[in-house]
CSV table of C-alpha atoms in Angstrom, one decimal:
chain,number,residue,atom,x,y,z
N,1,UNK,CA,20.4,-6.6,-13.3
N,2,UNK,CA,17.1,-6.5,-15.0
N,3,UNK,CA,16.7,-9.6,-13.6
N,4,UNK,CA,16.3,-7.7,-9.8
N,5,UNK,CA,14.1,-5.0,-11.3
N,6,UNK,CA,11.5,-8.1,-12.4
N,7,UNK,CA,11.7,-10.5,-9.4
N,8,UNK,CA,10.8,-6.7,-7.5
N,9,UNK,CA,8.1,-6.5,-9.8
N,10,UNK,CA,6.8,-9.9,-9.5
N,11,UNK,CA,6.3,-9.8,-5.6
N,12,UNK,CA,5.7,-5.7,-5.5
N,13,UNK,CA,1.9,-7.1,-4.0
N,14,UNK,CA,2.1,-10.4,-2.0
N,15,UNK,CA,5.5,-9.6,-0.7
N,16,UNK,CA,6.4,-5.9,-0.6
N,17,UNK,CA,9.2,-5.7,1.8
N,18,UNK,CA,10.9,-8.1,0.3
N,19,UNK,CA,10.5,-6.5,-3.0
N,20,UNK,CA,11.7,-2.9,-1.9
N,21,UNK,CA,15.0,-5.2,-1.3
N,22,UNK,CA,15.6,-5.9,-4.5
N,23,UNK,CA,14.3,-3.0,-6.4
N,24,UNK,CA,16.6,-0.9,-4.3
N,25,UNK,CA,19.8,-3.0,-5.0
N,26,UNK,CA,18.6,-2.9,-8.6
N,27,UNK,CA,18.5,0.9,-8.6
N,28,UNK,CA,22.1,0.7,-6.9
N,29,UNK,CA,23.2,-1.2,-10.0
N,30,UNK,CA,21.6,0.6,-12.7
N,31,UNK,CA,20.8,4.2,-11.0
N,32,UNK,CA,19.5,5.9,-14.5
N,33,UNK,CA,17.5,3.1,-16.3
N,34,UNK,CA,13.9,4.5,-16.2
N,35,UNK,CA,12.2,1.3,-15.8
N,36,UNK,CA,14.2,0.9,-12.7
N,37,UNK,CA,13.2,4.1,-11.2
N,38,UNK,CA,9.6,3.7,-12.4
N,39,UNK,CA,9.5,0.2,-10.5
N,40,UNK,CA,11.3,1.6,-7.6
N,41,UNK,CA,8.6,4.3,-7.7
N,42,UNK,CA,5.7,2.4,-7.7
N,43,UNK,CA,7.1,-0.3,-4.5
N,44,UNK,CA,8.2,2.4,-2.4
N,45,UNK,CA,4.3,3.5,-2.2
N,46,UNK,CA,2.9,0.1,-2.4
N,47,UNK,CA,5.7,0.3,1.0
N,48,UNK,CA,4.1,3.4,2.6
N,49,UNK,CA,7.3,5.4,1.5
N,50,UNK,CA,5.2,8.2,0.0
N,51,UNK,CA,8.0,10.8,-0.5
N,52,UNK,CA,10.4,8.3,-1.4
N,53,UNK,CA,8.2,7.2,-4.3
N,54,UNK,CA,7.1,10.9,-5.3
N,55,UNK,CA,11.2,11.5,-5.3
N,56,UNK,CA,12.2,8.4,-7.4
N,57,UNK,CA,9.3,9.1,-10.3
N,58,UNK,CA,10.9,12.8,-10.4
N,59,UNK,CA,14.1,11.1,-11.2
N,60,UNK,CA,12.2,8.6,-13.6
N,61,UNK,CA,10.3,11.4,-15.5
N,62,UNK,CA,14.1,13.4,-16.1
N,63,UNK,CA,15.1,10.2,-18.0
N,64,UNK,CA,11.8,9.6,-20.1
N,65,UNK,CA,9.2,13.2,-19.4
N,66,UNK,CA,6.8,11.8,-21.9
N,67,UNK,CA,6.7,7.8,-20.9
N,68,UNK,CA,2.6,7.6,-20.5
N,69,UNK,CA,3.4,4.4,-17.9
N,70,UNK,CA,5.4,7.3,-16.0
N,71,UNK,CA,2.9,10.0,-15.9
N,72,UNK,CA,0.4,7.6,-14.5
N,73,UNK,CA,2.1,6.1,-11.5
N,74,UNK,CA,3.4,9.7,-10.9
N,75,UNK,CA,-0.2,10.3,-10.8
N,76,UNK,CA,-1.5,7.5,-8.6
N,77,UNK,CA,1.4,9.0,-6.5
N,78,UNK,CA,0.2,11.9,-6.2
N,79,UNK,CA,-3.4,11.0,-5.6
N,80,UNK,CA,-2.4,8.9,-2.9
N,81,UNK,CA,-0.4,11.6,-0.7
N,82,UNK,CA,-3.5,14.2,-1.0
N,83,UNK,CA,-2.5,15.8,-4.2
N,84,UNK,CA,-6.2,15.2,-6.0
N,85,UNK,CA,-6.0,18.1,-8.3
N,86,UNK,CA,-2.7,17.6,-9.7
N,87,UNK,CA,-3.4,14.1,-10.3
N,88,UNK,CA,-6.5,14.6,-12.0
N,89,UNK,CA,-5.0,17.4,-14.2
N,90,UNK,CA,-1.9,14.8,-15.0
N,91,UNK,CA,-4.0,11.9,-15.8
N,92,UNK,CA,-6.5,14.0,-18.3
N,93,UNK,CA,-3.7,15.2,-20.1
N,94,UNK,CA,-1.8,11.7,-20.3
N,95,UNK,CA,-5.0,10.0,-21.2
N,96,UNK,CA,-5.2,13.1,-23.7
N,97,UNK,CA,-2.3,13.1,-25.2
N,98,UNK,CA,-1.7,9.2,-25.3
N,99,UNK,CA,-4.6,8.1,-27.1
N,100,UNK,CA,-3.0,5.0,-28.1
N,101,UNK,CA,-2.8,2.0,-25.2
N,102,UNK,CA,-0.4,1.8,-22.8
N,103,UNK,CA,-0.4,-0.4,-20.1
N,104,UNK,CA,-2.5,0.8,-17.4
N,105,UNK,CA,-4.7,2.9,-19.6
N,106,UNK,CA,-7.7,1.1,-17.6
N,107,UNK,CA,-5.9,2.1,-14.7
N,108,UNK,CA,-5.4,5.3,-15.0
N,109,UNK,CA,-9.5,5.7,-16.5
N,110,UNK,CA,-10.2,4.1,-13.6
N,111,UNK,CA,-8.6,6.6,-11.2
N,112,UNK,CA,-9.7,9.7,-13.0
N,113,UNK,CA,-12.8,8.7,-12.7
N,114,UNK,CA,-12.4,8.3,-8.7
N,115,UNK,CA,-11.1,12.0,-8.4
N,116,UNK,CA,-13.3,13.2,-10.4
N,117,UNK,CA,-16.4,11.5,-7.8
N,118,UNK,CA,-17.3,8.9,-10.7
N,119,UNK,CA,-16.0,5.5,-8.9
């Protein structure tokens, strides 16, 4: 069932439709597993599906509240439906509080900077 959840990831940019598919069949079979929701998440905005995506990371953040990778897409979430302060204020204190790397550190420097005028 994983399997779903990765193919989903795999095409989440050069085939999006396709990969809302099967993230959603994947969050069918395995409706509590974070990294599920977090990938559902993400492809339902990469889909346009902006409150979709703001609904599923809720769900994703009940599982796992302190998963850095979570804060951060909840974030770019945010950011993208208009909600600049909230994002900014979530991505300094991720970035704060997770001083160690996580995946999309860069990422998630990269967009604070862009709210906060630097990019």
């Amino acid at each position: 069932m994983l399997a779903l959840n990765n193919l989903a990831w795999m095409l989440r940019e050069r085939q999006p439709r396709r990969s809302l598919a099967y993230i959603r069949r994947a969050a069918r079979l395995m409706p509590q597993e974070p990294m599920v929701l977090d990938s559902r998440a993400v492809i339902e905005h990469l889909n346009g599906n902006s409150v979709q995506a703001a609904l599923v990371i809720q769900q994703a953040l009940k599982v796992d509240p302190d998963n850095p990778s979570l804060l951060y897409h909840q974030a770019m979430i945010r950011a993208a439906a208009g909600a600049t302060e909230q994002a900014r204020s979530q991505l300094e204190q991720v970035l704060a509080g997770h001083a160690e790397a996580f995946p999309e550190r860069e990422e998630a420097v990269a967009l604070l900077s862009s709210l906060q005028g630097g990019g």
